[in-house]
Amino acid sequence: MIITEDLSKSFDTFVAVDGISLTVGKGEVLALLGPNGAGKTTTVRMLTSILKPTRGRATVAGFDVVKQASQVRSMVGVLTEHHGLYNRMRATEYLDFFGQIYGLDSRRRMESAERLLTLFDLMDAKERRIGEYSKGMRQKLALARAMLHDPQVLLLDEPTSAMDPASARLVRDSIRNLRSSERTVVICTHNLAEAEELADRIAIIRQGRIVARGSVPALKERLVGPAVYVAEFYNGQGEKSPDLPGEVAWERMDRNHIRFTSPDPATFNPLVLERLLAQGFPVVSLEELPRSLEEVYLQAVLAADGESLDA
Amino acid sequence: MLESIRPALVVARRELIDQMRDWRIMAPIAILTLIFPAIMNFAADRMVGFANRYGAGIVADRLIPFLLMVVGFFPISVSLVIALESFAGEKERGSIEPLLTSPLKDWHLYLGKLAAVMIPPLVAAYVGIAVYLVGVYRELGWTAEPSLLIQIIVLTFVQALVMVSGAVVVSTQTTSVRAANLLASFIIIPMAFLMQAESMVMFWGEYDALWWTVLGLVFIAALLVRTGIGHFNREELLGRELDVLNLRWMKDVFVDQFRGQARGVGGWYRTQLWKTLREARTGLLLMALMFVGAFGVGAYLTQMFPIPPGLLRVDNLRLEGLEGFEEIDLFSVKGIPVIWFQNMRAIVLGTLLGLFSYGVLGILLVLTPFVIIGYFGVVLAGSGLPLWEFFAAFVLPHGIFEIPAILLAGSAILRMGARLAAPAFGESITEGVIRSFADWAKIVFGSVIPLLLAAAAMESLVTPRVALWLLTR
C-alpha cells in the first residue's frame, strides 16, 4: 500500500528527510517514532503529495505521489499535526464540507458523518460550534474528518495526544478496526506505549533517516538483547540448582527467583517449566522481564548518534 | 465546466458562511454599506450647496461622481483585510493543511478563496453605490450617466481584484497574519497613490481616462493572479515555516547566481554572462519589438501634439543650430561622465520601478527616450530633414552602443518581472528576486556599464561632429 524508495526532502541546505525506504502493507499499522524535527511530518507530507520529494520516489495505494498526486490524496486520510478545524462551524457542517471536497454524495456524507460522530461519541455535541469543543473532542472530530471518505490509507499524527484515557481507548479501538478492515495505517507518535500496543512494525527516524525498524519484539531483541524470563518460586524454596536443558542459560537472582534466556521460547519455556515442576520447584509464576519500547527507542537514538559521531 | 469548478465553489461557500458569522467582518461592511453612503449623501448635499453659493458650480458637478467612486472604494478596502485573514490566517492556524491533503487542486483553493473574499465587499460596495445614487437623486436630482456608472462598477471590481490578488502574494510569503499585515503596505501605499490619481481624474472630468486606469489595473491584477497561483501551492504553503531575515543565505544565493562556478573575469564572461544573455534572448526580442513600438508611439504623438508650423526650421538647424557646440562642456571629455551617469541613473531608476511593477514601469521609463526620438524624427522629417539623416546624425553614432545597452538593461528588468510572475518550482519570491537581481547585476556590470561608457564617449565627442558634418555638408 505504501512503498518508498530513497525518499528524501531538502529545504535549501537543510535535509529534512534523507533516503527513507519502507514498505507498509495492507492491514498493517506502522508507527513512526522519532524526536521532534526528525522528519516524520515531512515524510507524511510527502506521502500525501503536499511536498514533492527532492530525491527518491513513493507510491501510495499504487499511485505515484508526484505524478498522481490527486489520486493519492483521494486515497489517503490524514490527521494533521494542527487539526485545522473552523471554530465557527458545527461538527456536522464541518464534516459535510470535507465530504463535499472528497466528492461524496449527500446521502453518503450524512451517513458517514453520523457513523463517525457516533463512533467517537460526539453525537451530543454535533450541533455545537467547534470553538466550544474541548481539545480531545477537537482531536476526535479531526480524526472523523480523516476517516470520512473511508480511505485506504490513514496517516495519523499523534492521534490520541490530547485525549482522556477513555477517548484514547476509543481511538485505539478504531485504529485496530481499521487494521482488521485491511486499511493501511501510519501513526506518528511520541506515545511509545501506544505504538507498542497498536503497531505491527515500528520505524525510528532520527535526523531524517530511519535508524531502526522492525516489529517490536524483533527490535527489542536486536537493541536490548534477547528476552529474559524469570521463574518465581514459593517462599524461598528455590535454593537448590535446577537441571535445565543445555540450550537454556540461567542464573539465580535470589532464593525465590531464577532468570534465564531461551533460544526459542515457544519450544523451551514449556520445557523449562516442566523440568522445574518435575524437580519439585514450587513455581508461582514464569514471565518475561519487561523491556520497554522506551529502552529500544533510546538505544536506537543513541546508536544513531554514535554512528553520526563516528562518521 | 461547472463540475470542474465545483470544489472551488464549495470552498467559497464555506468561507462566505464563515465570514457571515464573523461580526468583525460584518460590522464594518454593514456600516460602509448603509451608513457611509448616507454620510456621503449628506456631504454631497452640503458641499454642492456650498460650492454653488460661491459660483463654483464645476466643483459641485465633479464632486458627486467623485463621491460615487469613494462610496464604491471604501467597502472593497475591507477585502484586503479579509484576504489576509483568509490566506495568511488559515496558514497560521494550520487549518489549511487538511485542505491541502484533500483532492482539491491548488487553483480550486485559490479561486474559491479569491471569490469568497471578494464577494462580500463587492456586494457591499455595489449596495453602497445604489444607496448613494438613490440619496443624491432624491436630494439633488442627480443621476449618473450609464457610461460613468459602468466605469465605476468595473473600476471597483478591478481595484478589489488587485488588492485581493496582491494580498494572496503577500500571504504566501508569510506564516502569520501579523507579518502579512506588515507586508500589506506594499498594497496599501500604491492603492493610496492610485486613489489620489483617480480623484484627480474625477475632478478633471475626463472620465474616459478611467478606462485607461481600468486597463492598467486589469494588467496588474493579471500579473498578481499569475504570481499568486505560482506561489499559492502546497509546496510553498507548507514548505516554509519561519519568517526569518537570513542575510547570509541571501548573500549566498546572490553570489551563487552571480558568480556561479566561474573562475576569473574571463571565465565569468564566457560562462556566466553568456549563459544569462542566452537566457535573456526572449526578453531581448521583446525589448526590440517594444523599441520599434516606442518609435511608432512617438510618431503617432506627432499627430496628437503637433509642433506649430515654422517653430522648428531645419534650415536653421543646418546653418546655425549646431554652431559653437564645442564650447559646451557636455560635448567634451568632461561630458562623458555626465552622460554616462545620466544614463545609469535612468537604468537604476527603471530597475527600482520595475521591481514594484513586474518590470512594467521600468520598461516604460527606459523606452521613453525612444518615444521622444520617434517624435522628433517624424517632426524633423516633416520639416525637411530626411529620417535617415536624422538617425545618422543624432542617433546612430552613440546609438550603436547605447541602444544595445538599453535593450540589455530592459531585458534584465523584464526578466525580474517575469521571474516574479512565474516563479521557478520551489522558489520563493525572495529567492526569485535575489536571483533575478543577480542576473540583472551580471548583465548591467558585464555589458551595460561598458556599453554605456562607450556610448557616452561617442555622444560627447563623436555624435555632435557627425551631426555637424552631415547637416552642413
JSON list of C-alpha atoms in Angstrom, two decimals, chain A residues 9 11-12 45 49-52 70 73-74 78 80 82-84 86 88-90 93 97-98 100-102 129 145, chain B residues 10-11 13-14 18 21-22 24 90 93-95 97-104 234-235 238-239 241 249 425 431:
[
{"chain": "A", "resi": 9, "resn": "LYS", "atom": "CA", "xyz": [13.42, 16.11, 1.04]},
{"chain": "A", "resi": 11, "resn": "PHE", "atom": "CA", "xyz": [14.70, 22.73, 2.17]},
{"chain": "A", "resi": 12, "resn": "ASP", "atom": "CA", "xyz": [17.50, 24.87, 0.77]},
{"chain": "A", "resi": 45, "resn": "ARG", "atom": "CA", "xyz": [3.54, 15.39, 3.86]},
{"chain": "A", "resi": 49, "resn": "SER", "atom": "CA", "xyz": [1.57, 14.68, -2.06]},
{"chain": "A", "resi": 50, "resn": "ILE", "atom": "CA", "xyz": [1.79, 18.02, -0.29]},
{"chain": "A", "resi": 51, "resn": "LEU", "atom": "CA", "xyz": [5.55, 18.23, -0.61]},
{"chain": "A", "resi": 52, "resn": "LYS", "atom": "CA", "xyz": [7.47, 16.91, -3.57]},
{"chain": "A", "resi": 70, "resn": "SER", "atom": "CA", "xyz": [-4.70, 13.89, -6.94]},
{"chain": "A", "resi": 73, "resn": "ARG", "atom": "CA", "xyz": [-4.96, 12.45, -1.92]},
{"chain": "A", "resi": 74, "resn": "SER", "atom": "CA", "xyz": [-8.28, 10.76, -2.67]},
{"chain": "A", "resi": 78, "resn": "VAL", "atom": "CA", "xyz": [-4.73, 12.45, 7.21]},
{"chain": "A", "resi": 80, "resn": "THR", "atom": "CA", "xyz": [-2.57, 16.56, 10.69]},
{"chain": "A", "resi": 82, "resn": "HIS", "atom": "CA", "xyz": [-2.67, 21.00, 13.58]},
{"chain": "A", "resi": 83, "resn": "HIS", "atom": "CA", "xyz": [-6.21, 19.74, 13.48]},
{"chain": "A", "resi": 84, "resn": "GLY", "atom": "CA", "xyz": [-7.34, 22.51, 11.19]},
{"chain": "A", "resi": 86, "resn": "TYR", "atom": "CA", "xyz": [-13.04, 26.00, 11.86]},
{"chain": "A", "resi": 88, "resn": "ARG", "atom": "CA", "xyz": [-17.42, 29.00, 13.85]},
{"chain": "A", "resi": 89, "resn": "MET", "atom": "CA", "xyz": [-18.66, 25.80, 12.17]},
{"chain": "A", "resi": 90, "resn": "ARG", "atom": "CA", "xyz": [-20.67, 22.98, 13.67]},
{"chain": "A", "resi": 93, "resn": "GLU", "atom": "CA", "xyz": [-21.19, 21.33, 8.79]},
{"chain": "A", "resi": 97, "resn": "PHE", "atom": "CA", "xyz": [-17.79, 20.45, 3.92]},
{"chain": "A", "resi": 98, "resn": "PHE", "atom": "CA", "xyz": [-14.98, 17.92, 3.74]},
{"chain": "A", "resi": 100, "resn": "GLN", "atom": "CA", "xyz": [-18.15, 17.63, -0.49]},
{"chain": "A", "resi": 101, "resn": "ILE", "atom": "CA", "xyz": [-14.47, 18.22, -1.10]},
{"chain": "A", "resi": 102, "resn": "TYR", "atom": "CA", "xyz": [-13.94, 14.46, -1.29]},
{"chain": "A", "resi": 129, "resn": "ARG", "atom": "CA", "xyz": [-19.78, 25.25, 17.39]},
{"chain": "A", "resi": 145, "resn": "ARG", "atom": "CA", "xyz": [-12.67, 14.03, 9.11]},
{"chain": "B", "resi": 10, "resn": "VAL", "atom": "CA", "xyz": [-17.53, 24.51, -2.10]},
{"chain": "B", "resi": 11, "resn": "VAL", "atom": "CA", "xyz": [-14.51, 26.31, -0.66]},
{"chain": "B", "resi": 13, "resn": "ARG", "atom": "CA", "xyz": [-19.34, 28.79, 0.13]},
{"chain": "B", "resi": 14, "resn": "ARG", "atom": "CA", "xyz": [-17.70, 27.69, 3.37]},
{"chain": "B", "resi": 18, "resn": "ASP", "atom": "CA", "xyz": [-17.72, 31.74, 7.93]},
{"chain": "B", "resi": 21, "resn": "ARG", "atom": "CA", "xyz": [-20.69, 34.61, 11.20]},
{"chain": "B", "resi": 22, "resn": "ASP", "atom": "CA", "xyz": [-17.81, 36.92, 11.99]},
{"chain": "B", "resi": 24, "resn": "ARG", "atom": "CA", "xyz": [-15.59, 41.76, 12.87]},
{"chain": "B", "resi": 90, "resn": "GLU", "atom": "CA", "xyz": [-5.65, 29.92, 7.68]},
{"chain": "B", "resi": 93, "resn": "ARG", "atom": "CA", "xyz": [-3.87, 28.47, 12.33]},
{"chain": "B", "resi": 94, "resn": "GLY", "atom": "CA", "xyz": [-2.87, 25.34, 10.44]},
{"chain": "B", "resi": 95, "resn": "SER", "atom": "CA", "xyz": [-6.39, 24.86, 9.13]},
{"chain": "B", "resi": 97, "resn": "GLU", "atom": "CA", "xyz": [-3.24, 21.65, 5.94]},
{"chain": "B", "resi": 98, "resn": "PRO", "atom": "CA", "xyz": [-6.32, 19.40, 5.92]},
{"chain": "B", "resi": 99, "resn": "LEU", "atom": "CA", "xyz": [-7.42, 21.22, 2.78]},
{"chain": "B", "resi": 100, "resn": "LEU", "atom": "CA", "xyz": [-4.04, 20.62, 1.21]},
{"chain": "B", "resi": 101, "resn": "THR", "atom": "CA", "xyz": [-4.23, 16.91, 1.97]},
{"chain": "B", "resi": 102, "resn": "SER", "atom": "CA", "xyz": [-7.58, 16.73, 0.18]},
{"chain": "B", "resi": 103, "resn": "PRO", "atom": "CA", "xyz": [-8.02, 16.18, -3.58]},
{"chain": "B", "resi": 104, "resn": "LEU", "atom": "CA", "xyz": [-8.56, 19.92, -4.08]},
{"chain": "B", "resi": 234, "resn": "ARG", "atom": "CA", "xyz": [1.23, 23.12, -1.45]},
{"chain": "B", "resi": 235, "resn": "GLU", "atom": "CA", "xyz": [5.00, 23.15, -1.59]},
{"chain": "B", "resi": 238, "resn": "LEU", "atom": "CA", "xyz": [3.84, 24.26, 3.94]},
{"chain": "B", "resi": 239, "resn": "GLY", "atom": "CA", "xyz": [7.46, 24.21, 2.92]},
{"chain": "B", "resi": 241, "resn": "GLU", "atom": "CA", "xyz": [7.94, 27.55, 8.44]},
{"chain": "B", "resi": 249, "resn": "TRP", "atom": "CA", "xyz": [21.51, 32.97, 2.95]},
{"chain": "B", "resi": 425, "resn": "PHE", "atom": "CA", "xyz": [9.42, 25.39, -8.89]},
{"chain": "B", "resi": 431, "resn": "GLU", "atom": "CA", "xyz": [14.83, 33.85, -3.74]}
]
